[in-house]
Short mmCIF file of C-alpha atoms in Angstrom, two decimals:
data_model
loop_
_atom_site.label_atom_id
_atom_site.label_comp_id
_atom_site.label_asym_id
_atom_site.label_seq_id
_atom_site.Cartn_x
_atom_site.Cartn_y
_atom_site.Cartn_z
CA UNK A 1 4.16 -11.39 -61.87
CA UNK A 2 4.47 -8.02 -60.17
CA UNK A 3 3.18 -7.80 -56.65
CA UNK A 4 1.53 -4.80 -55.04
CA UNK A 5 3.53 -1.62 -55.59
CA UNK A 6 3.30 1.67 -53.72
CA UNK A 7 4.78 5.11 -54.22
CA UNK A 8 6.50 7.01 -52.82
CA UNK A 9 8.42 4.92 -50.30
CA UNK A 10 8.98 7.82 -47.92
CA UNK A 11 7.43 11.25 -47.54
CA UNK A 12 7.92 14.19 -45.21
CA UNK A 13 5.18 16.81 -44.87
CA UNK A 14 4.31 19.59 -42.44
CA UNK A 15 1.12 20.00 -40.46
CA UNK A 16 -1.81 21.28 -42.50
CA UNK A 17 -0.46 20.05 -45.82
CA UNK A 18 -2.10 17.49 -48.07
CA UNK A 19 -0.61 14.21 -49.30
CA UNK A 20 -1.43 11.68 -52.02
CA UNK A 21 -0.19 8.10 -51.87
CA UNK A 22 -0.43 5.67 -54.77
CA UNK A 23 -0.93 1.93 -55.12
CA UNK A 24 -0.96 -0.55 -57.99
CA UNK A 25 -2.57 -3.89 -57.16
CA UNK A 26 -1.25 -7.35 -57.88
CA UNK A 27 -2.02 -8.59 -61.37
CA UNK A 28 -5.52 -10.04 -61.56
CA UNK A 29 -6.73 -8.27 -58.41
CA UNK A 30 -9.64 -5.85 -58.52
CA UNK A 31 -10.01 -4.74 -54.90
CA UNK A 32 -7.72 -2.37 -53.04
CA UNK A 33 -7.70 -1.75 -49.29
CA UNK A 34 -5.70 0.85 -47.37
CA UNK A 35 -4.35 0.46 -43.85
CA UNK A 36 -2.50 2.73 -41.44
CA UNK A 37 0.15 1.19 -39.19
CA UNK A 38 1.38 3.27 -36.28
CA UNK A 39 4.61 2.35 -34.53
CA UNK A 40 4.22 -0.76 -32.38
CA UNK A 41 0.69 -1.43 -33.56
CA UNK A 42 -1.00 -3.67 -36.08
CA UNK A 43 -2.39 -2.21 -39.30
CA UNK A 44 -5.72 -0.39 -38.95
CA UNK A 45 -8.24 -0.48 -41.80
CA UNK A 46 -8.94 2.86 -43.50
CA UNK A 47 -11.14 1.95 -46.48
CA UNK A 48 -11.60 -0.45 -49.37
CA UNK A 49 -12.28 0.25 -53.05
CA UNK A 50 -13.96 -1.99 -55.58
CA UNK A 51 -15.32 -1.03 -59.01
CA UNK A 52 -14.08 2.52 -58.44
CA UNK A 53 -16.28 2.98 -55.37
CA UNK A 54 -15.59 2.99 -51.65
CA UNK A 55 -17.12 -0.25 -50.43
CA UNK A 56 -16.17 -0.18 -46.76
CA UNK A 57 -14.70 2.36 -44.42
CA UNK A 58 -12.99 2.09 -41.05
CA UNK A 59 -13.01 4.58 -38.22
CA UNK A 60 -11.08 7.36 -39.93
CA UNK A 61 -12.16 10.99 -40.40
CA UNK A 62 -13.25 12.49 -43.71
CA UNK A 63 -9.78 13.99 -44.09
CA UNK A 64 -8.90 10.58 -45.44
CA UNK A 65 -10.29 10.00 -48.91
CA UNK A 66 -9.46 7.77 -51.81
CA UNK A 67 -10.01 6.90 -55.38
CA UNK A 68 -9.81 3.84 -57.59
CA UNK A 69 -9.11 4.08 -61.29
CA UNK A 70 -10.41 1.87 -64.12
CA UNK A 71 -7.12 -0.04 -64.15
CA UNK A 72 -7.76 -0.89 -60.43
CA UNK A 73 -4.92 1.28 -59.14
CA UNK A 74 -5.76 3.50 -56.21
CA UNK A 75 -4.86 6.70 -54.40
CA UNK A 76 -5.12 7.65 -50.75
CA UNK A 77 -5.44 11.35 -49.99
CA UNK A 78 -5.04 12.90 -46.58
CA UNK A 79 -5.93 16.57 -46.07
CA UNK A 80 -5.00 18.93 -43.24
CA UNK A 81 -2.25 16.66 -41.98
CA UNK A 82 -1.81 16.24 -38.24
CA UNK A 83 1.28 15.05 -36.37
CA UNK A 84 -0.67 11.91 -35.48
CA UNK A 85 -0.97 10.99 -39.15
CA UNK A 86 2.69 9.98 -39.11
CA UNK A 87 2.63 6.24 -39.84
CA UNK A 88 3.28 3.52 -42.37
CA UNK A 89 0.48 3.44 -44.95
CA UNK A 90 -0.11 0.04 -46.47
CA UNK A 91 -2.03 -0.90 -49.56
CA UNK A 92 -3.39 -4.40 -49.99
CA UNK A 93 -5.05 -6.00 -52.99
CA UNK A 94 -7.35 -8.98 -53.40
CA UNK A 95 -9.87 -10.52 -55.75
CA UNK A 96 -13.56 -10.14 -55.10
CA UNK A 97 -14.72 -13.68 -55.51
CA UNK A 98 -15.54 -16.47 -53.14
CA UNK A 99 -12.48 -18.17 -51.78
CA UNK A 100 -10.17 -15.25 -52.52
CA UNK A 101 -10.24 -13.41 -49.24
CA UNK A 102 -6.46 -13.21 -48.87
CA UNK A 103 -5.11 -9.69 -49.10
CA UNK A 104 -1.58 -9.13 -50.36
CA UNK A 105 0.32 -6.10 -49.14
CA UNK A 106 2.68 -3.67 -50.75
CA UNK A 107 5.87 -2.39 -49.10
CA UNK A 108 4.12 0.68 -47.72
CA UNK A 109 4.71 4.41 -47.71
CA UNK A 110 6.22 5.87 -44.58
CA UNK A 111 4.78 9.32 -43.90
CA UNK A 112 6.35 11.70 -41.42
CA UNK A 113 4.41 14.84 -40.48
CA UNK A 114 6.45 17.59 -38.84
CA UNK B 1 -11.79 -2.25 -28.75
CA UNK B 2 -9.16 -4.74 -29.91
CA UNK B 3 -10.99 -7.61 -31.59
CA UNK B 4 -7.82 -9.56 -32.32
CA UNK B 5 -5.20 -9.90 -29.60
CA UNK B 6 -1.67 -11.19 -29.53
CA UNK B 7 -0.71 -11.16 -25.88
CA UNK B 8 2.94 -12.08 -26.31
CA UNK B 9 4.92 -9.17 -27.72
CA UNK B 10 8.01 -11.30 -28.15
CA UNK B 11 9.20 -14.91 -28.34
CA UNK B 12 12.70 -16.40 -28.53
CA UNK B 13 13.31 -19.93 -29.79
CA UNK B 14 16.40 -21.98 -30.54
CA UNK B 15 17.03 -22.90 -34.16
CA UNK B 16 15.49 -26.28 -35.02
CA UNK B 17 12.90 -26.13 -32.24
CA UNK B 18 9.20 -25.38 -32.57
CA UNK B 19 7.88 -21.82 -32.47
CA UNK B 20 4.29 -21.38 -31.31
CA UNK B 21 2.63 -18.01 -31.78
CA UNK B 22 -0.79 -17.42 -30.28
CA UNK B 23 -3.75 -15.22 -31.13
CA UNK B 24 -7.16 -14.67 -29.54
CA UNK B 25 -10.23 -13.00 -31.01
CA UNK B 26 -13.52 -11.77 -29.63
CA UNK B 27 -15.80 -11.45 -32.68
CA UNK B 28 -17.67 -14.70 -33.33
CA UNK B 29 -18.54 -13.49 -36.86
CA UNK B 30 -14.93 -13.85 -38.02
CA UNK B 31 -14.76 -16.64 -40.58
CA UNK B 32 -11.31 -16.29 -42.10
CA UNK B 33 -7.99 -16.03 -40.32
CA UNK B 34 -4.53 -15.22 -41.62
CA UNK B 35 -0.96 -14.97 -40.45
CA UNK B 36 1.43 -12.41 -41.91
CA UNK B 37 5.14 -12.02 -41.40
CA UNK B 38 6.75 -8.60 -41.44
CA UNK B 39 10.36 -7.55 -41.75
CA UNK B 40 11.41 -3.96 -40.95
CA UNK B 41 10.82 -1.51 -43.81
CA UNK B 42 8.67 -4.03 -45.70
CA UNK B 43 4.96 -4.67 -45.95
CA UNK B 44 3.37 -7.74 -44.35
CA UNK B 45 3.94 -10.96 -46.28
CA UNK B 46 1.11 -13.50 -46.35
CA UNK B 47 2.10 -16.79 -44.74
CA UNK B 48 -0.90 -19.03 -44.24
CA UNK B 49 -4.66 -18.82 -43.73
CA UNK B 50 -7.52 -20.91 -42.41
CA UNK B 51 -11.26 -20.83 -42.94
CA UNK B 52 -13.58 -21.24 -39.97
CA UNK B 53 -14.86 -24.51 -41.41
CA UNK B 54 -11.46 -26.10 -40.73
CA UNK B 55 -9.46 -26.57 -37.56
CA UNK B 56 -6.04 -27.07 -39.11
CA UNK B 57 -4.15 -25.98 -42.21
CA UNK B 58 -0.61 -26.95 -43.05
CA UNK B 59 1.89 -25.53 -45.52
CA UNK B 60 5.40 -26.87 -45.29
CA UNK B 61 6.94 -25.86 -41.97
CA UNK B 62 3.90 -23.74 -41.07
CA UNK B 63 0.70 -25.04 -39.48
CA UNK B 64 -2.21 -22.97 -38.25
CA UNK B 65 -4.65 -24.38 -35.70
CA UNK B 66 -8.08 -22.90 -35.05
CA UNK B 67 -10.14 -23.51 -31.91
CA UNK B 68 -13.47 -21.79 -32.53
CA UNK B 69 -14.97 -22.59 -29.14
CA UNK B 70 -12.03 -20.89 -27.43
CA UNK B 71 -11.77 -18.17 -30.10
CA UNK B 72 -8.08 -18.98 -30.35
CA UNK B 73 -5.66 -19.70 -33.14
CA UNK B 74 -2.00 -20.54 -33.18
CA UNK B 75 0.81 -20.71 -35.69
CA UNK B 76 3.38 -23.49 -35.37
CA UNK B 77 6.71 -23.24 -37.16
CA UNK B 78 8.72 -26.47 -37.24
CA UNK B 79 11.68 -26.48 -37.43
CA UNK B 80 12.38 -22.83 -36.71
CA UNK B 81 15.12 -21.18 -38.76
CA UNK B 82 17.03 -17.91 -38.21
CA UNK B 83 15.35 -16.48 -41.34
CA UNK B 84 12.01 -16.82 -39.56
CA UNK B 85 13.00 -13.99 -37.23
CA UNK B 86 10.43 -11.25 -37.87
CA UNK B 87 7.23 -9.77 -36.48
CA UNK B 88 4.21 -12.02 -36.97
CA UNK B 89 0.71 -10.59 -37.22
CA UNK B 90 -2.52 -12.48 -36.79
CA UNK B 91 -5.51 -11.11 -38.75
CA UNK B 92 -9.19 -11.98 -39.08
CA UNK B 93 -12.10 -11.02 -41.30
CA UNK B 94 -15.83 -11.61 -41.60
CA UNK B 95 -17.51 -12.26 -44.99
CA UNK B 96 -14.36 -11.30 -46.92
CA UNK B 97 -14.45 -7.80 -45.49
CA UNK B 98 -11.62 -5.76 -44.02
CA UNK B 99 -8.93 -7.35 -41.90
CA UNK B 100 -8.58 -6.82 -38.17
CA UNK B 101 -5.00 -7.22 -36.97
CA UNK B 102 -3.37 -8.06 -33.68
CA UNK B 103 -0.46 -6.01 -32.40
CA UNK B 104 2.13 -8.56 -33.48
CA UNK B 105 4.65 -10.93 -31.87
CA UNK B 106 8.36 -10.47 -32.50
CA UNK B 107 9.93 -13.89 -33.07
CA UNK B 108 13.66 -14.29 -32.64
CA UNK B 109 15.21 -17.59 -33.70
CA UNK B 110 18.60 -18.05 -32.07
CA UNK B 111 21.21 -19.93 -34.15
#
């Protein structure tokens, strides 16, 4: 049973560029959430997708956008990259049903913006 | 505003002894609490959770205690093993929504 997978593992971009990160959820999961983890901090919620729509959003600017596909996989897009966007980006999946609140995380994509 | 707080950035424990990691929260609407363990260069790994209708949940060496009146939860690891050395994150959610994380506690288990 494959867990949550993310690609790429590492990425280096320059300021102003755009980046797309990808996530495949755990088998049987239909909900994908994205988090940003800065160095020395806990993960911060970016947004959550369910049924191909953004269901919740954290306190992140519109430069951060996403998409969920019919197979439940998801993408995170960040436009006009800033130095402060350098972080570990984590994808988590879960099932949308009562009693299934646990989110399972992928290994993350480490983004460095120069 | 940090809704979930882990006030101890680090903890060292001898192998075989008990490790106690603490977490405080401010939002009384939180109804589900989780602990994750994180190794460097890996994503957080789910350890154990507890619903707000319970005050204790146990899974092998790991036990989570919830004190709703104090808005406090703790993770007990008994006995502690060197492989438990990692960063532990406390997280909370309300109505199965997004998770709010603490800043983590680095546990070092000394052989």
